[in-house]
């Protein structure tokens, strides 16, 4: 269970996800940019544009190494250490406003002093919240968590609610999902190999989830006002990623590859001053569900 | 020269700028939202949409007071103090891609311990850089600076170059302008009344500058690809404001009024993975001029 093994499995996962998404979409083609990090390592950025379902999507792999950034050293009270970090990151922006935006990330970090941890998660950002899809999404996440440890889903679901919260809007970014960081022997009851299995299974569950959500909603009919709402919600996605997301901030602060980091941004976004949805509209109903603490697995779906 | 006098002059300036812009645009109408700050003071947010030149614009006034936020107290090594802050902030996003985005801010801050300062500036973000307009813009700023002090323009021009720099893109946001902060007797050779006059004159020079730039370019013809470039540049504007702008960050961190703070965001923005303009295109030429340290006042304009 060394870093080479982990980064190889992550690369295989990237390949598998790209081909599954291309097939499910029917028109999408990922183009690859190989890049090198000046201070060590590199990545494979794969971007697909203008598919039949996915308007813009990125499925990135990276494995970088070098001197540990000051920020992390300080937080861990270390003087100096080399680091190695590898991960897979995905953001998909669909064309149809009834298909949700999805984000997935799994990552592994280790340092020359022996410290290591896994992190990651999957979260969903529907422009319009379709309750039965939200229940399906969370049930799938609960299943993959429960296979590893019954304590994981409630803990990581709450973590996602807290992490993907846009304080200045008093809204969650979407319906959450799971988020976890710094998992190792000290923070869990699992050993390294069990934690790898869990994280890798989270990665493996991405396609079954999103392919199903694509299938359910790709042919939903929509009008201009639905597209307008989608672009407003994409604006909120931009606000979260640029103001609050720690990964984005860290990447930009440490001279990461800007185009790979900002592949998460939507193709377009829209801002309208003080936009308030009409009473009892689908938009208002969705907005009311952008709250922390909703028990989606046991949510009673309105017919 | 007390805070009431300053905030009254600022309000008059807001009124004057709004009516001048409405007249120059011909179709634009500002709508006002009065708001109160729960912890003291409030503001007048004025937003104009879908004018004949201005697609979306905000001209905001605020005067707020209360306990000084922790961040400022720490920076000044103070235990506790009340503060008062008043300012006028403007961002205008024009419809025609050949009319530039403009930003202006003047502000006054004082604390119960007697500390005070003025800050502000004007900067221009053309989607397409028109060299003679850039020279005109900087010459106007130099004039208003020189009237107060010959050292101001070079100092505040460099400050703007440094402030409006998007590090993760290695680009300036636009062609800069002037930016200044913490001006008082200690940091300049001016007294409070002279500094107020300077800052107020910066405010007064906003309309002569922008009305001229509107006039010069409002009827320029454009095509779809120019609008696409405009939206990409608006995307960079969003990146600067959400990732780097200190005023935005401070406002969001301290529970400011979100809709007033984010009125600076464009009506739409566009992100395209790794977009590289064609060689020798207008887009590429503009990109090459988004650099620090260009001496715009003495720039040799190509015919």
XYZ file of C-alpha atoms in Angstrom:
606
model
C 0.000 0.000 0.000
C 2.652 2.516 -1.024
C 2.209 5.788 -2.857
C 2.944 4.248 -6.263
C 0.223 1.637 -5.785
C -2.266 4.322 -4.729
C -1.508 6.710 -7.561
C -1.712 3.858 -10.103
C -5.154 2.838 -8.847
C -6.226 6.504 -9.003
C -5.083 6.745 -12.622
C -6.985 3.605 -13.538
C -10.053 5.103 -11.920
C -9.649 8.273 -13.990
C -9.523 6.147 -17.169
C -12.547 4.110 -16.158
C -14.637 7.161 -15.230
C -13.769 8.976 -18.464
C -14.741 6.059 -20.672
C -17.953 5.392 -18.720
C -18.965 9.049 -18.939
C -18.184 9.225 -22.662
C -20.310 6.170 -23.314
C -23.189 7.356 -21.124
C -23.168 10.802 -22.712
C -22.924 9.482 -26.264
C -21.201 12.560 -27.711
C -18.722 13.713 -25.075
C -15.002 13.365 -25.797
C -12.367 14.074 -23.167
C -9.196 15.759 -24.340
C -6.089 15.289 -22.267
C -3.460 17.833 -21.226
C -0.392 16.325 -19.633
C 1.394 18.804 -17.405
C 4.443 18.863 -15.220
C 4.832 20.673 -11.945
C 8.065 22.702 -11.947
C 8.869 21.536 -8.410
C 8.009 17.861 -8.900
C 5.352 15.581 -10.378
C 2.488 16.504 -12.662
C -0.929 15.483 -13.838
C -3.383 14.567 -16.539
C -6.154 17.118 -16.974
C -9.036 15.789 -19.057
C -11.687 18.207 -20.214
C -14.820 17.333 -22.153
C -16.967 20.007 -23.765
C -20.327 20.114 -25.477
C -21.421 16.541 -25.066
C -25.097 15.699 -25.362
C -25.562 15.812 -21.564
C -22.326 17.304 -20.206
C -21.763 20.885 -21.324
C -18.374 21.139 -19.615
C -16.633 18.594 -17.462
C -13.214 17.912 -16.022
C -11.806 14.622 -14.743
C -8.336 15.328 -13.386
C -5.578 13.183 -12.032
C -2.432 14.489 -10.394
C 0.530 13.146 -8.431
C 2.861 15.828 -7.154
C 5.733 15.914 -4.708
C 8.360 18.247 -3.281
C 8.982 20.358 -0.231
C 5.886 20.574 1.997
C 4.283 24.060 1.722
C 4.843 26.374 4.711
C 1.127 26.476 5.567
C 0.931 22.724 6.162
C 4.246 22.621 8.037
C 3.032 25.349 10.368
C -0.316 23.643 10.965
C 1.495 20.414 11.844
C 4.268 22.168 13.772
C 6.959 20.687 11.560
C 10.189 22.366 10.510
C 10.684 20.653 7.163
C 9.427 17.593 5.300
C 8.902 16.382 1.755
C 5.376 15.586 0.662
C 3.638 13.454 -1.935
C 0.016 14.054 -2.926
C -2.149 12.258 -5.449
C -5.816 12.561 -6.278
C -8.677 12.431 -8.726
C -11.021 15.435 -9.020
C -14.178 15.706 -11.039
C -16.673 18.474 -11.726
C -19.403 18.059 -14.335
C -21.668 20.880 -15.529
C -24.601 19.461 -17.511
C -26.491 21.377 -20.175
C -30.010 20.454 -19.049
C -30.959 22.422 -15.893
C -32.723 19.347 -14.493
C -29.493 17.341 -14.463
C -27.437 18.213 -11.359
C -23.852 19.479 -11.167
C -21.667 16.847 -9.485
C -18.297 17.040 -7.760
C -16.086 14.158 -6.650
C -12.608 14.124 -5.206
C -10.437 11.435 -3.658
C -6.931 12.204 -2.473
C -3.982 10.787 -0.624
C -1.247 12.807 1.076
C 1.927 11.633 2.786
C 5.042 13.214 4.217
C 8.614 12.065 4.650
C 8.110 11.927 8.432
C 5.587 9.077 7.991
C 2.402 11.122 8.400
C -0.305 10.295 5.855
C -3.994 10.803 5.316
C -6.827 10.241 2.863
C -9.505 12.769 2.011
C -12.333 13.259 -0.442
C -16.060 13.082 -0.981
C -18.904 13.393 -3.446
C -21.492 16.144 -3.398
C -24.391 17.088 -5.637
C -25.583 20.547 -6.712
C -28.958 20.311 -8.427
C -30.224 23.537 -10.017
C -33.685 22.129 -9.293
C -33.882 19.723 -6.390
C -35.709 16.548 -7.381
C -36.470 14.940 -4.066
C -36.370 11.307 -5.142
C -33.003 11.878 -6.839
C -31.660 13.436 -3.645
C -32.814 10.391 -1.669
C -31.223 8.038 -4.224
C -27.971 10.026 -4.104
C -27.667 9.953 -0.340
C -28.735 6.290 -0.123
C -25.903 5.375 -2.504
C -23.417 7.324 -0.397
C -24.715 5.780 2.805
C -24.268 2.338 1.291
C -20.627 2.868 0.368
C -19.943 4.379 3.794
C -21.756 1.649 5.722
C -19.718 -1.038 3.941
C -16.662 0.462 5.635
C -17.999 1.744 8.955
C -21.454 2.604 10.251
C -20.156 5.788 11.811
C -18.891 7.189 8.493
C -22.085 8.304 6.736
C -23.570 10.424 9.565
C -20.179 11.968 10.275
C -19.193 12.678 6.672
C -22.691 13.830 5.704
C -22.582 16.484 8.453
C -19.062 17.407 7.395
C -20.301 18.004 3.836
C -23.247 20.103 5.100
C -20.803 22.273 7.020
C -18.160 22.442 4.301
C -20.425 23.254 1.359
C -22.191 26.090 3.148
C -22.180 29.546 1.552
C -22.268 31.702 4.660
C -22.760 35.035 2.852
C -25.884 33.581 1.167
C -27.080 31.510 4.120
C -27.483 28.628 1.668
C -25.777 25.287 1.148
C -24.177 24.934 -2.303
C -26.404 21.969 -3.109
C -27.815 18.962 -1.279
C -24.422 18.023 0.168
C -23.203 14.458 0.166
C -20.128 13.225 2.000
C -16.881 15.045 2.781
C -13.931 13.710 4.766
C -10.313 14.661 5.362
C -7.260 13.526 7.318
C -8.423 9.924 7.623
C -5.730 7.639 9.024
C -5.175 5.137 11.864
C -5.285 7.935 14.430
C -8.550 9.517 13.314
C -10.462 6.278 12.518
C -10.555 2.654 13.682
C -9.234 1.521 10.280
C -5.809 0.624 8.994
C -4.299 2.145 5.869
C -5.414 -0.629 3.543
C -9.010 -0.476 4.825
C -9.035 3.293 4.389
C -7.724 2.981 0.843
C -10.510 0.500 0.083
C -13.108 2.894 1.456
C -11.791 5.887 -0.476
C -11.435 3.869 -3.662
C -14.994 2.560 -3.287
C -16.201 6.153 -2.980
C -14.462 6.787 -6.315
C -16.020 3.633 -7.811
C -19.513 4.669 -6.788
C -19.281 7.938 -8.745
C -20.320 6.469 -12.103
C -23.277 4.372 -10.911
C -24.612 7.499 -9.199
C -24.135 10.025 -11.969
C -24.979 7.801 -14.916
C -28.311 7.065 -13.216
C -28.980 10.781 -12.593
C -28.110 11.573 -16.220
C -30.475 8.868 -17.437
C -33.331 10.045 -15.222
C -33.195 13.696 -16.288
C -31.355 14.199 -19.576
C -34.558 14.329 -21.591
C -36.509 16.594 -19.247
C -37.920 19.508 -21.229
C -36.970 23.017 -20.175
C -37.510 26.630 -21.164
C -35.504 29.864 -21.098
C -36.435 30.687 -17.517
C -35.061 27.320 -16.378
C -31.756 28.105 -18.129
C -31.701 31.514 -16.449
C -32.116 29.898 -13.034
C -29.398 27.368 -13.890
C -27.003 30.244 -14.628
C -27.874 31.989 -11.362
C -27.174 28.752 -9.473
C -23.929 28.375 -11.415
C -23.095 31.876 -10.140
C -23.467 30.556 -6.597
C -21.210 27.647 -7.534
C -18.585 30.187 -8.647
C -19.008 32.105 -5.386
C -18.435 28.971 -3.329
C -15.419 27.810 -5.316
C -13.654 31.171 -5.479
C -14.516 32.541 -2.023
C -14.700 29.457 0.176
C -13.280 26.275 -1.321
C -10.085 25.351 0.507
C -8.711 23.217 -2.316
C -9.090 26.060 -4.837
C -7.542 28.578 -2.449
C -4.638 26.259 -1.641
C -4.030 25.504 -5.315
C -4.006 29.158 -6.365
C -1.897 30.197 -3.351
C 0.749 27.559 -4.036
C 1.105 28.241 -7.770
C -0.871 25.205 -8.865
C -1.859 24.854 -12.523
C -4.571 27.524 -12.779
C -6.451 25.999 -15.715
C -6.663 22.610 -13.947
C -7.815 24.180 -10.681
C -10.419 26.417 -12.311
C -11.826 23.692 -14.571
C -14.455 23.462 -11.809
C -16.007 26.759 -12.935
C -19.148 26.558 -15.067
C -19.158 27.453 -18.773
C -21.326 30.469 -17.990
C -22.738 32.116 -14.886
C -25.240 34.901 -14.290
C -25.679 37.434 -11.513
C -28.879 39.387 -11.033
C -29.105 41.946 -8.226
C -31.310 40.719 -5.374
C -33.033 37.997 -7.357
C -35.986 36.548 -5.427
C -37.848 33.576 -6.943
C -41.629 33.709 -7.296
C -43.703 32.314 -4.464
C -44.429 28.602 -4.759
C -42.261 28.328 -7.861
C -39.944 25.360 -8.449
C -37.072 27.778 -7.884
C -38.355 28.830 -4.475
C -38.967 25.208 -3.473
C -35.398 24.292 -4.407
C -34.010 27.265 -2.507
C -35.873 26.210 0.626
C -34.113 22.838 0.517
C -30.626 24.362 0.397
C -30.236 23.953 4.143
C -27.946 22.029 6.446
C -29.164 19.013 8.367
C -31.810 17.578 6.028
C -32.010 13.819 6.588
C -32.146 12.937 2.895
C -31.935 9.176 3.343
C -35.213 9.222 5.304
C -36.766 12.197 3.495
C -40.464 11.800 2.730
C -40.759 12.457 -0.970
C -43.811 14.419 -2.112
C -45.405 12.749 -5.095
C -14.356 68.490 8.562
C -16.239 65.996 10.744
C -17.718 62.650 9.733
C -21.184 64.118 9.158
C -19.816 66.686 6.717
C -17.865 63.997 4.849
C -20.750 61.550 4.584
C -23.089 64.326 3.411
C -20.690 65.326 0.617
C -20.390 61.642 -0.339
C -24.173 61.338 -0.565
C -24.385 64.410 -2.746
C -21.740 62.896 -4.994
C -23.766 59.688 -5.290
C -26.816 61.721 -6.359
C -24.820 63.723 -8.871
C -23.143 60.665 -10.407
C -26.435 58.783 -10.710
C -28.186 61.635 -12.497
C -25.225 62.290 -14.804
C -25.002 58.611 -15.736
C -28.749 58.355 -16.331
C -28.644 61.350 -18.625
C -25.550 60.158 -20.505
C -26.974 56.673 -20.969
C -30.396 57.914 -22.036
C -32.325 54.844 -20.895
C -30.739 53.794 -17.601
C -32.767 54.180 -14.404
C -31.246 53.591 -10.972
C -33.460 51.935 -8.394
C -32.650 52.519 -4.768
C -32.588 50.059 -1.876
C -32.244 51.666 1.530
C -30.769 49.282 4.058
C -29.845 49.344 7.709
C -26.899 47.606 9.291
C -28.036 45.629 12.364
C -25.036 46.903 14.354
C -25.244 50.567 13.282
C -25.692 52.746 10.203
C -26.778 51.723 6.733
C -26.654 52.640 3.103
C -28.296 53.439 -0.186
C -27.665 50.822 -2.869
C -28.577 52.041 -6.338
C -28.667 49.544 -9.161
C -29.368 50.314 -12.803
C -30.055 47.571 -15.339
C -30.440 47.372 -19.079
C -29.708 50.929 -20.044
C -28.671 51.697 -23.595
C -24.946 51.659 -22.658
C -24.822 50.251 -19.106
C -26.019 46.654 -18.898
C -25.643 46.512 -15.110
C -24.313 49.137 -12.775
C -24.215 49.926 -9.092
C -23.588 53.276 -7.399
C -23.563 52.654 -3.663
C -23.335 54.900 -0.646
C -22.915 53.689 2.899
C -22.183 55.135 6.333
C -21.793 52.525 9.036
C -20.560 52.559 12.608
C -20.128 50.313 15.626
C -17.470 48.266 17.360
C -14.288 48.049 15.282
C -13.912 44.533 13.783
C -11.277 42.297 15.419
C -9.158 42.150 12.270
C -8.587 45.914 12.198
C -8.025 46.121 15.964
C -5.348 43.437 15.730
C -3.629 45.089 12.775
C -3.505 48.377 14.718
C -2.665 46.713 18.046
C -5.735 48.196 19.710
C -7.855 46.564 22.390
C -11.186 48.187 21.625
C -12.516 51.182 19.704
C -15.652 52.299 17.905
C -15.425 53.006 14.199
C -17.237 55.045 11.577
C -16.851 54.355 7.857
C -18.463 56.050 4.891
C -17.900 55.662 1.173
C -19.149 55.679 -2.378
C -18.523 52.615 -4.573
C -19.253 52.229 -8.240
C -18.956 49.399 -10.749
C -20.399 49.698 -14.237
C -20.656 46.814 -16.711
C -21.462 48.124 -20.199
C -23.237 46.112 -22.871
C -20.916 47.003 -25.772
C -17.605 45.102 -25.465
C -15.717 48.171 -26.682
C -16.886 50.245 -23.721
C -14.719 49.475 -20.654
C -15.810 48.287 -17.212
C -15.079 50.984 -14.634
C -14.688 50.908 -10.878
C -14.497 53.850 -8.496
C -14.403 53.997 -4.727
C -13.793 56.753 -2.213
C -13.946 56.077 1.484
C -13.319 57.597 4.886
C -12.682 55.678 8.094
C -12.259 56.944 11.645
C -12.000 55.460 15.109
C -12.919 56.686 18.573
C -9.212 56.919 19.461
C -8.765 59.711 16.882
C -7.196 57.618 14.093
C -8.611 58.325 10.637
C -7.789 57.726 7.016
C -9.046 58.188 3.477
C -8.828 55.594 0.735
C -10.082 54.971 -2.763
C -9.251 55.080 -6.437
C -10.512 54.658 -9.969
C -9.495 51.852 -12.308
C -10.499 50.795 -15.779
C -11.023 47.298 -17.193
C -11.395 47.424 -20.966
C -12.376 44.134 -22.638
C -10.478 45.503 -25.640
C -7.733 47.980 -24.832
C -8.051 51.089 -26.974
C -4.707 52.777 -26.536
C -5.818 56.378 -26.929
C -8.600 55.816 -24.395
C -6.080 54.368 -21.945
C -3.880 57.447 -22.379
C -6.871 59.770 -21.876
C -7.909 57.843 -18.755
C -4.495 58.012 -17.124
C -3.977 61.657 -18.120
C -7.239 62.569 -16.366
C -6.139 60.715 -13.241
C -2.706 62.311 -13.334
C -4.348 65.730 -13.547
C -6.514 65.243 -10.476
C -3.535 63.826 -8.560
C -1.136 66.586 -9.617
C -3.586 69.249 -8.439
C -3.087 67.845 -4.938
C 0.513 66.643 -4.948
C 3.002 65.732 -7.681
C 4.033 62.603 -5.833
C 0.509 61.155 -5.815
C 0.051 59.945 -9.406
C 3.252 57.865 -9.702
C 2.725 56.398 -6.246
C -0.983 55.640 -6.616
C -0.595 54.374 -10.192
C 1.974 51.796 -9.028
C -0.279 50.920 -6.109
C -3.137 50.204 -8.545
C -0.861 48.079 -10.761
C 0.082 46.001 -7.740
C -3.395 45.823 -6.251
C -5.316 44.892 -9.410
C -2.959 42.063 -10.341
C -4.396 38.577 -10.811
C -1.417 36.490 -9.716
C -2.868 33.123 -10.729
C -3.336 34.467 -14.291
C -0.202 36.587 -14.397
C -2.389 39.403 -15.732
C -3.538 42.760 -14.424
C -7.340 43.046 -14.176
C -7.340 45.945 -16.619
C -5.177 48.974 -17.350
C -5.063 49.998 -13.690
C -5.577 53.604 -12.660
C -4.985 54.931 -9.165
C -5.407 53.195 -5.810
C -4.632 54.627 -2.370
C -5.373 53.773 1.243
C -4.689 55.014 4.773
C -4.032 58.596 3.694
C -3.744 60.964 6.658
C -1.364 63.545 8.109
C 1.118 60.827 9.033
C 1.306 59.164 5.630
C 1.209 62.341 3.478
C 2.264 65.984 3.719
C -1.417 67.021 3.680
C -3.852 67.956 6.395
C -7.294 66.392 6.710
C -9.100 69.089 4.757
C -6.615 68.907 1.876
C -6.932 65.130 1.788
C -10.724 65.373 1.736
C -10.477 67.782 -1.195
C -8.218 65.371 -3.076
C -10.435 62.353 -2.468
C -13.570 64.308 -3.330
C -11.957 65.553 -6.545
C -11.177 61.955 -7.486
C -14.899 61.281 -7.048
C -15.792 64.355 -9.097
C -13.551 63.265 -11.962
C -15.397 59.965 -12.362
C -18.183 61.337 -14.583
C -16.035 63.407 -16.976
C -13.912 60.296 -17.525
C -16.610 57.705 -18.002
C -19.109 59.840 -19.915
C -16.327 60.557 -22.418
C -15.447 56.852 -22.731
C -19.127 55.970 -23.199
C -19.457 58.614 -25.916
C -16.343 57.434 -27.747
C -17.317 53.757 -27.909
C -21.023 53.222 -27.369
C -21.767 52.978 -31.076
C -18.832 50.717 -31.985
C -20.129 47.748 -33.939
C -19.425 44.284 -32.596
C -20.100 40.637 -33.350
C -20.717 37.451 -31.388
C -17.024 36.678 -30.921
C -16.508 40.107 -29.326
C -19.313 39.362 -26.862
C -17.714 35.983 -26.110
C -14.405 37.675 -25.306
C -16.224 40.226 -23.151
C -17.728 37.388 -21.096
C -14.339 35.705 -20.704
C -12.888 39.003 -19.443
C -15.869 39.378 -17.135
C -14.922 35.935 -15.813
C -11.499 37.335 -14.906
C -13.248 40.266 -13.216
C -15.183 37.748 -11.107
C -11.953 35.897 -10.272
C -10.303 39.100 -9.083
C -13.274 40.249 -7.029
C -13.998 36.922 -5.355
C -10.444 35.627 -4.872
C -8.384 38.772 -4.318
C -10.340 41.946 -3.620
C -9.824 42.957 -0.012
C -12.998 45.041 0.192
C -15.143 42.138 -0.993
C -13.435 39.699 1.381
C -13.774 42.090 4.317
C -17.427 42.767 3.539
C -18.339 39.081 3.277
C -16.273 38.163 6.369
C -17.914 40.837 8.519
C -21.517 40.046 7.530
C -21.883 43.019 5.212
C -24.940 43.263 2.961
C -24.151 40.547 0.399
C -26.239 41.970 -2.453
C -24.569 45.380 -2.113
C -21.080 43.888 -1.959
C -21.629 41.567 -4.917
C -23.268 44.207 -7.106
C -19.755 44.449 -8.582
C -20.184 41.097 -10.348
C -21.034 41.199 -14.052
C -24.464 40.217 -15.363
C -22.892 37.167 -17.033
C -19.478 35.579 -17.188
C -17.980 32.773 -19.225
C -15.171 30.291 -18.573
C -13.541 28.297 -21.339
C -10.797 25.811 -20.463
C -7.357 27.071 -21.522
C -8.651 29.712 -23.922
C -5.818 31.154 -26.014
C -6.610 34.043 -28.366
C -5.576 33.824 -32.024
C -2.206 35.265 -32.979
C -2.297 38.943 -33.879
C -5.968 39.182 -32.971
C -7.388 42.173 -31.091
C -7.850 39.831 -28.151
C -4.192 38.831 -28.090
C -3.099 42.472 -28.389
C -5.271 43.429 -25.426
C -3.954 40.517 -23.362
C -0.377 41.626 -24.003
C -1.168 45.027 -22.486
C -2.517 43.564 -19.237
C 0.824 44.080 -17.531
C 2.118 46.091 -14.614
C 4.305 49.130 -15.133
C 3.042 50.466 -18.480
C 3.583 54.241 -18.562
C 0.173 55.020 -20.043
C 0.462 58.802 -19.796
C 3.466 58.735 -22.143
C 2.381 55.704 -24.159
C 3.000 55.992 -27.899
C -0.329 55.241 -29.503
C -0.266 53.176 -32.696
C -2.517 54.717 -35.292
